[in-house]
Tab-separated table of C-alpha atoms in Angstrom:
chain	number	residue	atom	x	y	z
A	18	MET	CA	124.063	101.572	110.993
A	19	ASP	CA	126.632	98.697	111.042
A	20	ALA	CA	127.970	96.482	108.038
A	21	LEU	CA	126.294	93.654	107.784
A	22	VAL	CA	122.707	95.218	108.416
A	23	SER	CA	123.722	97.433	105.799
A	24	VAL	CA	124.860	94.513	103.141
A	25	ALA	CA	121.678	92.613	104.073
A	26	ALA	CA	120.025	95.339	103.353
A	27	ARG	CA	121.652	95.689	99.830
A	28	ALA	CA	120.779	92.246	99.007
A	29	LEU	CA	117.034	92.734	100.019
A	30	ARG	CA	117.507	95.210	97.644
A	31	GLU	CA	118.472	93.714	95.126
A	32	GLY	CA	115.932	90.416	95.713
A	33	ASP	CA	117.946	88.376	97.593
A	34	PRO	CA	116.070	87.124	100.613
A	35	LEU	CA	118.355	84.632	101.286
A	36	GLY	CA	121.634	86.450	101.428
A	37	ALA	CA	120.121	88.948	103.507
A	38	LEU	CA	119.010	86.152	105.903
A	39	GLN	CA	122.612	85.158	105.659
A	40	ARG	CA	123.424	88.246	106.861
A	41	VAL	CA	121.388	89.123	109.778
A	42	ALA	CA	119.232	85.621	110.846
A	43	LEU	CA	121.108	85.281	113.884
A	44	ARG	CA	120.618	88.546	115.375
A	45	GLU	CA	117.919	90.172	117.507
A	46	ASP	CA	118.252	94.158	117.223
A	47	ALA	CA	115.564	96.122	116.268
A	48	PRO	CA	117.242	96.496	112.460
A	49	ALA	CA	117.684	93.026	112.235
A	50	LEU	CA	114.256	92.377	112.881
A	51	ALA	CA	113.061	94.145	110.653
A	52	LEU	CA	115.175	92.829	107.793
A	53	ARG	CA	114.283	89.508	108.362
A	54	GLY	CA	110.538	90.475	108.815
A	55	ILE	CA	111.033	91.624	105.293
A	56	ALA	CA	112.919	88.633	103.878
A	57	MET	CA	110.615	86.351	104.863
A	58	ALA	CA	107.878	88.199	103.091
A	59	GLN	CA	109.736	88.047	99.922
A	60	LEU	CA	110.175	84.513	100.534
A	61	GLY	CA	106.635	84.130	100.733
A	62	GLU	CA	106.345	83.114	105.180
A	63	PHE	CA	104.097	85.633	105.662
A	64	ALA	CA	102.889	84.446	109.540
A	65	GLN	CA	107.164	84.686	110.344
A	66	ALA	CA	107.213	87.797	108.163
A	67	ALA	CA	104.021	89.453	110.816
A	68	ALA	CA	105.943	87.965	113.439
A	69	LEU	CA	109.276	89.200	113.039
A	70	LEU	CA	107.756	92.799	111.933
A	71	LYS	CA	106.102	92.383	115.531
A	72	ARG	CA	108.836	92.171	117.140
A	73	ALA	CA	110.964	94.831	115.176
A	74	ALA	CA	108.409	97.234	116.550
A	75	ARG	CA	108.605	96.459	119.878
A	76	ALA	CA	112.113	96.837	119.897
A	77	TYR	CA	112.187	99.970	118.747
A	78	GLY	CA	110.066	101.004	121.650
A	79	SER	CA	107.983	103.812	122.220
A	80	GLY	CA	110.590	106.556	121.511
A	81	ASP	CA	110.944	105.959	117.977
A	82	THR	CA	108.027	106.413	116.262
A	83	LEU	CA	109.060	106.790	112.986
A	84	ALA	CA	110.443	103.488	112.838
A	85	ARG	CA	107.494	101.726	114.397
A	86	ALA	CA	105.735	103.098	112.215
A	87	ARG	CA	107.540	101.742	109.446
A	88	CYS	CA	107.236	98.161	110.704
A	89	ASP	CA	103.185	98.557	110.837
A	90	VAL	CA	103.111	99.765	107.548
A	91	ALA	CA	105.026	96.570	106.658
A	92	ARG	CA	102.653	93.974	108.515
A	93	ALA	CA	100.099	96.040	106.906
A	94	GLU	CA	101.270	95.418	103.661
A	95	VAL	CA	101.603	91.765	104.588
A	96	ALA	CA	97.728	91.970	105.631
A	97	LEU	CA	96.961	92.877	102.701
A	98	ALA	CA	98.627	90.342	100.500
A	99	THR	CA	97.321	87.807	103.081
A	100	ARG	CA	93.790	89.398	102.563
A	101	GLU	CA	93.338	90.024	106.296
A	102	LEU	CA	91.267	93.058	105.736
A	103	GLU	CA	89.916	94.316	109.057
A	104	GLY	CA	91.615	97.162	110.835
A	105	ILE	CA	94.203	97.758	108.205
A	106	ASP	CA	92.758	101.273	107.320
A	107	LEU	CA	93.034	102.239	111.026
A	108	ALA	CA	97.109	101.243	110.992
A	109	LEU	CA	97.913	102.925	107.982
A	110	ASP	CA	96.081	106.425	108.553
A	111	GLY	CA	98.041	106.092	112.210
A	112	ALA	CA	101.127	105.580	110.293
A	113	VAL	CA	100.944	108.397	107.569
A	114	ARG	CA	100.206	110.792	110.589
A	115	VAL	CA	103.409	110.118	112.241
A	116	PHE	CA	104.907	109.911	108.543
A	117	THR	CA	103.655	113.597	108.058
A	118	ARG	CA	104.833	114.704	111.932
A	119	HIS	CA	108.249	113.512	111.037
A	120	GLY	CA	108.594	114.374	107.002
A	121	ASP	CA	108.657	111.396	105.675
A	122	VAL	CA	107.525	112.473	102.855
A	123	GLU	CA	108.372	109.194	100.469
A	124	ASN	CA	106.843	106.930	103.249
A	125	ALA	CA	103.532	109.165	103.469
A	126	ARG	CA	102.712	109.051	99.769
A	127	TYR	CA	103.692	105.337	99.640
A	128	THR	CA	100.958	104.390	102.348
A	129	ARG	CA	98.900	106.215	100.793
A	130	LEU	CA	98.851	104.319	98.083
A	131	LEU	CA	98.285	101.562	100.194
A	132	ARG	CA	95.183	102.818	101.351
A	133	ALA	CA	94.187	103.030	97.904
A	134	ARG	CA	94.838	100.131	97.656
A	135	HIS	CA	93.212	98.717	100.626
A	136	ALA	CA	89.958	100.490	99.972
A	137	LEU	CA	89.879	98.795	96.439
A	138	LEU	CA	89.880	95.833	97.223
A	139	LEU	CA	86.832	96.549	99.122
A	140	GLY	CA	85.299	97.780	96.300
A	141	ARG	CA	85.330	101.686	97.428
A	142	ILE	CA	85.995	103.000	94.155
A	143	GLU	CA	85.622	106.334	95.073
A	144	GLU	CA	87.677	106.082	98.430
A	145	ALA	CA	90.376	104.904	96.444
A	146	GLU	CA	90.827	107.476	93.148
A	147	GLY	CA	89.472	110.225	95.972
A	148	ALA	CA	92.886	109.037	97.865
A	149	LEU	CA	94.649	108.865	94.773
A	150	PHE	CA	93.718	112.791	93.492
A	151	ALA	CA	94.542	113.860	96.893
A	152	LEU	CA	98.139	113.026	96.582
A	153	ALA	CA	98.309	113.980	93.533
A	154	ARG	CA	97.172	117.368	94.859
A	155	GLU	CA	99.332	117.750	97.635
A	156	GLU	CA	102.507	116.906	95.240
A	157	THR	CA	101.460	119.312	92.859
A	158	PRO	CA	99.062	121.509	94.841
A	159	ALA	CA	99.839	124.677	91.816
A	160	LYS	CA	97.771	122.464	89.078
A	161	PRO	CA	95.408	120.383	90.761
A	162	PHE	CA	94.142	117.824	88.163
A	163	SER	CA	90.646	118.951	88.603
A	164	GLU	CA	89.617	118.563	84.614
A	165	LYS	CA	87.641	115.727	84.272
A	166	GLY	CA	89.694	113.127	81.616
A	167	ALA	CA	92.726	115.418	82.768
A	168	LEU	CA	95.830	112.493	83.271
A	169	PRO	CA	98.769	114.723	85.311
A	170	PRO	CA	102.041	114.841	83.945
A	171	LEU	CA	104.511	111.823	83.956
A	172	ALA	CA	107.487	111.624	86.982
A	173	ARG	CA	110.663	113.471	85.147
A	174	GLU	CA	113.355	113.002	87.584
A	175	GLU	CA	114.091	111.317	90.850
A	176	THR	CA	114.893	113.915	93.743
A	177	PRO	CA	116.595	112.949	96.827
A	178	ALA	CA	115.445	111.557	99.955
A	179	ARG	CA	114.957	113.551	103.242
A	180	PRO	CA	116.825	112.020	106.140
A	181	SER	CA	114.708	110.899	108.885
A	182	THR	CA	115.279	113.033	112.516
A	183	ALA	CA	113.431	110.179	114.361
A	184	LYS	CA	115.863	109.325	117.747
A	185	GLY	CA	115.277	106.893	119.939
A	186	LYS	CA	116.922	104.048	122.008
A	187	HIS	CA	117.415	102.480	118.264
A	188	SER	CA	118.254	104.668	115.388
A	189	ALA	CA	115.043	104.496	112.876
A	190	LEU	CA	116.055	102.140	109.629
A	191	THR	CA	117.554	104.320	107.135
A	192	ARG	CA	116.145	103.771	103.702
A	193	GLU	CA	118.393	100.777	102.204
A	194	GLU	CA	117.059	99.252	105.364
A	195	MET	CA	113.075	99.803	104.924
A	196	LEU	CA	112.971	98.224	101.515
A	197	ALA	CA	109.431	97.529	100.134
A	198	THR	CA	108.766	94.087	98.162
A	199	PRO	CA	106.172	93.200	96.105
A	200	SER	CA	103.289	90.834	96.939
A	201	MET	CA	100.652	90.134	93.814
A	202	ALA	CA	103.812	90.503	91.543
A	203	LYS	CA	105.516	87.316	92.665
A	204	VAL	CA	108.634	88.004	92.606
A	205	ALA	CA	110.581	90.446	94.970
A	206	GLN	CA	112.152	93.683	94.249
A	207	ALA	CA	112.956	95.967	96.551
A	208	PRO	CA	114.550	99.220	94.988
A	209	LEU	CA	115.873	102.346	96.956
A	210	ALA	CA	113.226	104.909	98.010
A	211	ARG	CA	114.633	106.922	95.380
A	212	GLU	CA	116.809	105.644	93.573
A	213	GLU	CA	116.410	103.835	90.399
A	214	THR	CA	118.970	100.919	90.966
A	215	PRO	CA	117.771	97.488	88.909
A	216	ALA	CA	116.545	94.610	91.079
A	217	LYS	CA	117.168	91.184	90.801
A	218	PRO	CA	113.915	89.798	90.516
A	219	SER	CA	112.965	86.570	92.512
A	220	THR	CA	111.384	83.861	91.714
A	221	ALA	CA	109.961	83.297	95.390
A	222	LYS	CA	106.526	84.615	96.158
A	223	VAL	CA	106.964	87.832	98.160
A	224	THR	CA	104.117	90.440	99.596
A	225	GLN	CA	104.761	94.116	99.563
A	226	ALA	CA	106.575	94.738	103.153
A	227	PRO	CA	106.540	98.391	102.113
A	228	LEU	CA	108.688	99.954	104.712
A	229	VAL	CA	109.898	102.816	101.599
A	230	PRO	CA	108.055	103.965	99.258
A	231	GLY	CA	108.833	100.973	96.195
A	232	GLY	CA	107.231	97.864	95.614
A	233	THR	CA	104.740	96.613	93.325
A	234	PRO	CA	100.963	95.957	94.213
A	235	ALA	CA	99.663	92.975	94.236
A	236	LYS	CA	97.279	93.069	91.484
A	237	PRO	CA	96.901	96.104	88.910
A	238	ALA	CA	94.968	98.343	91.597
A	239	THR	CA	93.397	101.396	90.719
A	240	ALA	CA	91.930	104.714	90.401
A	241	LYS	CA	89.739	106.618	88.089
A	242	VAL	CA	92.012	108.128	85.800
A	243	THR	CA	89.149	110.736	84.499
A	244	GLN	CA	91.134	112.416	87.473
A	245	ALA	CA	93.811	110.100	88.089
A	246	PRO	CA	96.711	112.333	90.084
A	247	LEU	CA	99.242	110.562	89.953
A	248	VAL	CA	102.681	110.900	88.771
A	249	PRO	CA	103.429	114.132	89.274
A	250	GLY	CA	107.102	115.301	88.603
A	251	GLY	CA	109.355	114.091	90.963
A	252	THR	CA	107.900	110.649	91.638
A	253	PRO	CA	110.255	107.692	92.000
A	254	ALA	CA	109.444	105.016	88.956
A	255	MET	CA	108.234	102.420	91.290
A	256	PRO	CA	105.595	104.028	92.857
A	257	SER	CA	104.346	106.202	90.074
A	258	THR	CA	104.154	102.523	88.603
A	259	LEU	CA	101.976	101.095	91.537
A	260	ALA	CA	99.970	104.352	91.915
A	261	TRP	CA	99.111	104.288	87.800
A	262	LEU	CA	98.180	100.375	87.975
A	263	LEU	CA	95.831	102.024	91.102
A	264	ALA	CA	94.216	104.595	88.296
A	265	PHE	CA	94.288	101.346	85.448
A	266	GLU	CA	92.190	99.497	87.895
A	267	VAL	CA	89.666	102.062	89.015
A	268	ALA	CA	88.939	103.490	85.266
A	269	VAL	CA	88.133	99.292	84.496
A	270	ARG	CA	85.929	98.855	87.275
A	271	ARG	CA	84.286	102.149	85.920
A	272	GLY	CA	84.045	100.396	82.851
A	273	THR	CA	86.010	103.601	80.639
A	274	PRO	CA	88.903	101.647	78.825
A	275	ARG	CA	89.921	105.193	77.096
A	276	THR	CA	90.792	106.693	80.412
A	277	ALA	CA	92.422	103.151	81.469
A	278	ARG	CA	94.729	103.090	78.516
A	279	ALA	CA	95.763	106.472	79.062
A	280	ALA	CA	96.410	105.467	82.427
A	281	LEU	CA	97.892	101.917	81.333
A	282	GLU	CA	100.512	103.788	78.938
A	283	ARG	CA	101.892	105.748	81.953
A	284	ALA	CA	102.044	102.865	84.074
A	285	ARG	CA	104.225	101.099	81.379
A	286	ILE	CA	106.675	104.003	80.644
A	287	ALA	CA	107.361	104.335	84.607
A	288	ALA	CA	107.914	100.292	84.582
A	289	ARG	CA	110.429	100.901	82.192
A	290	ARG	CA	112.239	103.520	83.815
A	291	ALA	CA	112.147	101.555	87.099
A	292	ARG	CA	114.211	98.737	85.205
A	293	ILE	CA	112.162	95.870	86.571
A	294	PRO	CA	111.721	92.464	84.132
A	295	ALA	CA	109.119	91.948	86.901
A	296	LEU	CA	107.130	95.105	86.747
A	297	VAL	CA	106.522	95.875	83.181
A	298	ALA	CA	105.511	92.006	82.921
A	299	GLU	CA	102.703	92.954	85.204
A	300	VAL	CA	102.078	96.452	83.585
A	301	GLU	CA	101.432	93.947	80.377
A	302	GLN	CA	99.359	90.924	82.211
A	303	ALA	CA	96.907	94.384	83.259
A	304	ALA	CA	96.934	94.852	80.112
A	305	GLY	CA	95.301	91.551	78.390
A	306	ALA	CA	92.006	92.741	80.623
A	307	LEU	CA	91.101	94.915	77.894
A	308	ASP	CA	91.075	92.722	74.635
A	309	LEU	CA	88.856	89.552	76.627
A	310	PRO	CA	85.108	89.622	76.978
A	311	ALA	CA	83.861	91.707	79.820
A	312	ALA	CA	80.187	90.934	79.413
A	313	ARG	CA	77.496	89.588	77.056
A	314	VAL	CA	74.590	91.938	75.390
A	315	VAL	CA	71.555	90.328	74.968
A	316	SER	CA	69.060	91.936	72.141
A	317	ARG	CA	66.240	90.444	70.562
A	318	GLY	CA	66.521	87.265	72.389
A	319	GLU	CA	70.431	86.706	71.030
A	320	ALA	CA	73.653	87.030	72.949
A	321	ARG	CA	77.242	87.827	72.356
A	322	PRO	CA	80.696	88.979	73.917
A	323	VAL	CA	81.661	92.284	74.201
A	324	VAL	CA	85.440	93.720	75.649
A	325	LEU	CA	85.211	96.733	77.461
A	326	ASP	CA	85.463	99.370	74.676
A	327	GLU	CA	81.809	98.073	73.749
A	328	VAL	CA	80.119	98.077	76.945
A	329	GLU	CA	81.569	101.750	77.036
A	330	ALA	CA	79.831	102.573	73.896
A	331	LEU	CA	76.841	101.237	74.622
A	332	LEU	CA	76.564	102.725	78.043
A	333	GLU	CA	76.851	105.776	76.218
A	334	SER	CA	74.165	105.306	73.198
A	335	GLU	CA	70.649	106.278	73.933
A	336	HIS	CA	69.707	102.429	74.240
A	337	LEU	CA	67.497	101.800	77.494
A	338	VAL	CA	70.438	99.321	78.704
A	339	VAL	CA	69.466	97.050	81.487
A	340	ASP	CA	72.743	96.598	83.249
A	341	ALA	CA	72.668	93.413	84.934
A	342	CYS	CA	76.270	93.963	86.480
A	343	ARG	CA	75.711	96.814	88.485
A	344	ARG	CA	71.896	96.540	88.336
A	345	VAL	CA	70.762	99.581	87.439
A	346	LEU	CA	68.733	100.636	84.443
A	347	ARG	CA	70.492	103.324	81.838
A	348	ALA	CA	68.803	105.498	79.541
A	349	GLY	CA	71.615	108.102	78.355
A	350	PRO	CA	72.300	110.326	81.122
A	351	ARG	CA	69.443	109.028	83.162
A	352	VAL	CA	70.491	106.533	86.042
A	353	VAL	CA	68.172	104.325	87.562
A	354	THR	CA	69.452	102.295	91.004
A	355	LEU	CA	67.611	98.835	91.418
A	356	SER	CA	70.726	97.412	93.667
A	357	THR	CA	68.719	97.258	97.211
A	358	ARG	CA	65.391	96.287	94.979
A	359	PRO	CA	66.145	92.032	93.605
A	360	ILE	CA	62.750	91.328	92.800
A	361	LEU	CA	62.460	94.698	90.584
A	362	PHE	CA	65.457	94.417	88.915
A	363	SER	CA	64.591	90.763	88.542
A	364	LEU	CA	61.480	91.195	86.417
A	365	LEU	CA	63.003	94.213	84.831
A	366	ARG	CA	65.501	91.759	83.208
A	367	VAL	CA	63.107	89.439	82.091
A	368	LEU	CA	60.615	92.047	80.278
A	369	ALA	CA	64.060	93.255	78.733
A	370	GLU	CA	65.256	89.826	77.825
A	371	ALA	CA	61.667	89.520	76.163
A	372	TRP	CA	61.545	92.617	73.997
A	373	PRO	CA	60.216	93.734	71.822
A	374	GLN	CA	57.820	90.592	72.613
A	375	ASP	CA	55.787	90.521	75.760
A	376	ALA	CA	56.895	88.257	79.003
A	377	ALA	CA	54.663	85.495	79.994
A	378	ARG	CA	52.890	86.400	83.541
A	379	GLU	CA	53.890	82.184	84.019
A	380	GLU	CA	57.696	83.007	82.893
A	381	LEU	CA	57.990	86.231	85.314
A	382	VAL	CA	56.429	83.885	87.937
A	383	GLN	CA	58.593	81.204	86.929
A	384	GLN	CA	61.492	83.029	87.115
A	385	VAL	CA	61.224	85.919	89.275
A	386	PHE	CA	59.448	84.208	92.350
A	387	GLY	CA	60.521	80.532	91.722
A	388	ALA	CA	57.291	78.953	91.593
A	389	ARG	CA	56.606	76.027	89.456
A	390	ARG	CA	53.207	76.968	89.049
A	391	MET	CA	51.192	80.210	88.978
A	392	ASN	CA	48.301	81.130	91.756
A	393	ALA	CA	45.855	83.571	92.531
A	394	SER	CA	48.419	84.657	95.091
A	395	HIS	CA	51.516	84.549	92.711
A	396	ARG	CA	48.958	87.010	90.423
A	397	ALA	CA	48.549	89.386	93.140
A	398	ARG	CA	52.020	90.111	94.238
A	399	LEU	CA	52.909	89.931	90.332
A	400	ARG	CA	50.901	93.137	90.433
A	401	VAL	CA	51.992	94.578	93.031
A	402	GLU	CA	56.131	94.528	92.339
A	403	LEU	CA	55.046	95.691	88.757
A	404	GLY	CA	53.433	98.463	90.269
A	405	ARG	CA	56.212	99.291	91.698
A	406	LEU	CA	58.693	99.215	88.955
A	407	ARG	CA	56.716	101.210	87.230
A	408	ALA	CA	57.273	104.241	89.633
A	409	GLN	CA	60.653	103.420	89.537
A	410	VAL	CA	61.155	103.347	85.520
A	411	ARG	CA	58.067	105.876	84.668
A	412	GLU	CA	60.778	108.454	83.441
A	413	VAL	CA	62.797	105.931	80.548
A	414	ALA	CA	60.380	103.532	80.002
A	415	GLY	CA	57.027	102.091	80.596
A	416	ILE	CA	55.442	98.942	81.167
A	417	GLN	CA	51.993	97.724	79.515
A	418	ALA	CA	49.800	94.317	80.184
A	419	THR	CA	48.846	92.471	77.374
A	420	PRO	CA	46.380	89.438	76.859
A	421	ARG	CA	49.668	86.908	77.846
A	422	GLY	CA	52.129	88.953	79.838
A	423	PHE	CA	53.736	92.406	79.636
A	424	VAL	CA	55.653	93.969	77.815
A	425	LEU	CA	58.504	96.704	78.670
A	426	GLU	CA	57.629	99.816	76.123
A	427	PRO	CA	61.101	102.275	75.802
A	428	ARG	CA	60.356	106.468	75.321
A	429	GLY	CA	61.601	107.385	72.309
A	430	ALA	CA	62.898	105.289	69.518
A	431	VAL	CA	65.314	103.789	70.839
A	432	GLU	CA	66.019	99.875	71.368
A	433	VAL	CA	66.050	97.875	74.889
A	434	ARG	CA	70.026	95.697	75.748
A	435	VAL	CA	70.510	93.888	78.300
A	436	LEU	CA	74.320	94.065	79.285
A	437	ALA	CA	74.739	90.564	81.476
A	438	PRO	CA	77.746	89.311	83.413
A	439	PRO	CA	79.971	86.220	81.843
A	440	VAL	CA	79.227	84.542	85.103
A	441	GLU	CA	75.736	83.984	85.958
A	442	GLY	CA	74.257	83.422	89.934
A	443	ALA	CA	75.253	84.666	93.212
A	444	GLY	CA	79.095	83.272	93.030
A	445	GLY	CA	79.442	85.577	90.591
A	446	ALA	CA	81.619	87.827	92.499
A	447	VAL	CA	82.679	85.299	94.893
A	448	LEU	CA	84.850	84.028	91.425
A	449	ALA	CA	85.763	87.664	90.630
A	450	LEU	CA	87.501	87.951	94.050
A	451	LEU	CA	89.516	84.727	94.012
A	452	ALA	CA	90.579	85.349	90.645
A	453	ASP	CA	93.379	87.388	91.750
A	454	GLY	CA	95.297	84.015	92.856
A	455	GLU	CA	95.148	84.787	96.331
A	456	HIS	CA	94.156	82.430	99.498
A	457	TRP	CA	90.939	84.660	101.147
A	458	SER	CA	89.419	83.630	104.223
A	459	THR	CA	85.554	83.867	104.618
A	460	SER	CA	85.798	86.764	106.904
A	461	ALA	CA	87.631	88.848	103.748
A	462	LEU	CA	85.412	87.474	101.001
A	463	ALA	CA	82.283	89.011	103.721
A	464	LEU	CA	83.663	92.092	104.229
A	465	ALA	CA	84.563	92.812	100.454
A	466	LEU	CA	81.405	91.917	99.629
A	467	GLY	CA	79.044	93.517	102.382
A	468	ALA	CA	77.518	90.635	103.059
A	469	SER	CA	77.078	88.553	106.327
A	470	GLN	CA	79.392	85.644	106.390
A	471	ARG	CA	76.759	83.349	106.746
A	472	THR	CA	75.697	83.773	103.088
A	473	VAL	CA	79.476	84.141	102.074
A	474	GLN	CA	79.786	80.557	103.293
A	475	ARG	CA	76.862	79.423	101.543
A	476	VAL	CA	77.756	80.769	98.284
A	477	LEU	CA	81.184	78.633	98.860
A	478	THR	CA	79.724	75.727	99.693
A	479	THR	CA	77.616	75.728	96.556
A	480	LEU	CA	80.738	76.485	94.398
A	481	GLU	CA	82.853	74.443	95.976
A	482	ALA	CA	80.168	71.190	95.237
A	483	ALA	CA	80.393	72.682	91.980
A	484	GLY	CA	84.398	71.720	91.897
A	485	GLN	CA	85.311	76.102	91.157
A	486	VAL	CA	87.001	76.735	94.987
A	487	ARG	CA	88.520	74.475	97.001
A	488	VAL	CA	89.352	74.874	100.444
A	489	LEU	CA	92.106	74.999	102.516
A	490	GLY	CA	93.214	74.629	106.275
A	491	ARG	CA	91.511	74.190	109.114
A	492	GLY	CA	89.262	76.652	111.900
A	493	ARG	CA	90.720	80.029	111.951
A	494	ALA	CA	93.402	79.186	109.315
A	495	ARG	CA	90.713	77.747	106.552
A	496	ARG	CA	91.501	79.609	103.067
A	497	TRP	CA	89.435	79.605	99.539
A	498	VAL	CA	91.429	79.784	96.598
A	499	ALA	CA	89.752	78.859	92.519
A	500	PRO	CA	91.995	78.711	89.385
A	501	PRO	CA	91.979	81.631	87.221
A	502	LEU	CA	89.160	82.534	84.796
A	503	SER	CA	89.842	81.897	81.516
A	504	GLY	CA	88.221	83.471	78.890
A	505	PHE	CA	86.915	86.272	80.335
A	506	THR	CA	87.951	89.571	82.500
A	507	THR	CA	85.998	89.556	85.947
A	508	THR	CA	86.369	93.181	86.160
A	509	LEU	CA	82.544	93.774	85.760
A	510	LEU	CA	81.425	91.319	88.491
A	511	LEU	CA	83.722	92.886	91.492
A	512	PRO	CA	82.094	94.802	94.124
A	513	THR	CA	81.877	98.664	94.196
A	514	LEU	CA	80.197	100.076	96.920
A	515	SER	CA	80.087	103.503	94.283
A	516	LEU	CA	77.118	104.956	92.802
A	517	PRO	CA	76.258	103.629	89.379
A	518	GLY	CA	77.939	106.116	86.651
């Protein structure tokens, strides 16, 4: 590695992308192109960063697969920052295979963390936590964290990085050159893979162009910390923090704040060890989500806001809980899923909100079927749908007819509670995704929500008319943004493809 490339790499590590560009801005060799791409990513110029990294991968040629894989991972992380979510999983899986084949353990581990982050953005909670658990199991094969609720030990010290053995037309980038930069933390910090050198924070928006294990994830992303396996001894502080933040977010998505706090404390310790102020601030910002109202509880006609600790206590109680955030009915350990039966769940919710009184037939028809006036056809349909609902919930509750309408009767001496989201309507999940402050395309929102682009477009049009979102750009460059939602956390509104509970 020549002197200019070495100095530019050190400048990137210290959070000085302009200083790095002063050394390599006019160079066209592969290492310089890669460093230029990372510098542009730190400056928030994602389109130019992706183009430069693509050119760097081509310049390395087919002979240097290791360096090309590092460039591919950097491009994938830029795509994550810009919410271009399609195809990222395939690129990251291919890079992991290359890193494993060449013995690049740190980059393989970091790429798996990005893979977990991608799964979490798409609401694949179990896939994300499975990736994190597998990562910890690889690092500590003798002591797998199989006990539910157990947390892995904190990292104790850094171990020296293994040298790369790749050969090709150009020498592969060294660890100083392959610098990672955080995306959503909005600061540039690129410590060496295993050196704990403090980085200077930058005020420029950056992306996590991860060529080395290091860097901060976008929003605190996570994995279920009941098994949240993440920082077995020997892992550097930066990836450790990233992994624990992933563990924190999955725990929050699952509604287990005690587990989330345990993961957050591990992330806080790892961030302090990294000695990067922006990373410490990212952890503290994540902690604020635990103290904000996450939902509303409706009981006997009265609604009140609740934080995640109260949500967890409610879901663990013996009460009959109609969870409108996940569209399930809970009664202690028993869970009845109605996420694919919207009519049945709407009927159940109206009955639960009216409990202990009955719900009038006219009210049921109006709120569930959207009819202004009830006729014989509506009455017949109501009887059919209520028969289907009885069959679904018969083990935990009954539905009895009254002269006025129908009443919900829970089994046993328990009360009925409705766990309602803080934002009602189809736009809640869209607003929750846009609340991270990033620019989302319609296709990325559709992919994350598991809906068609046309459905998402209709919701976005409604939200835009209400002034809740705005659009930037045109055509393929069209992106949607929304101001941060204040006063409550959107955790329970975020999509999830995992089974509840």
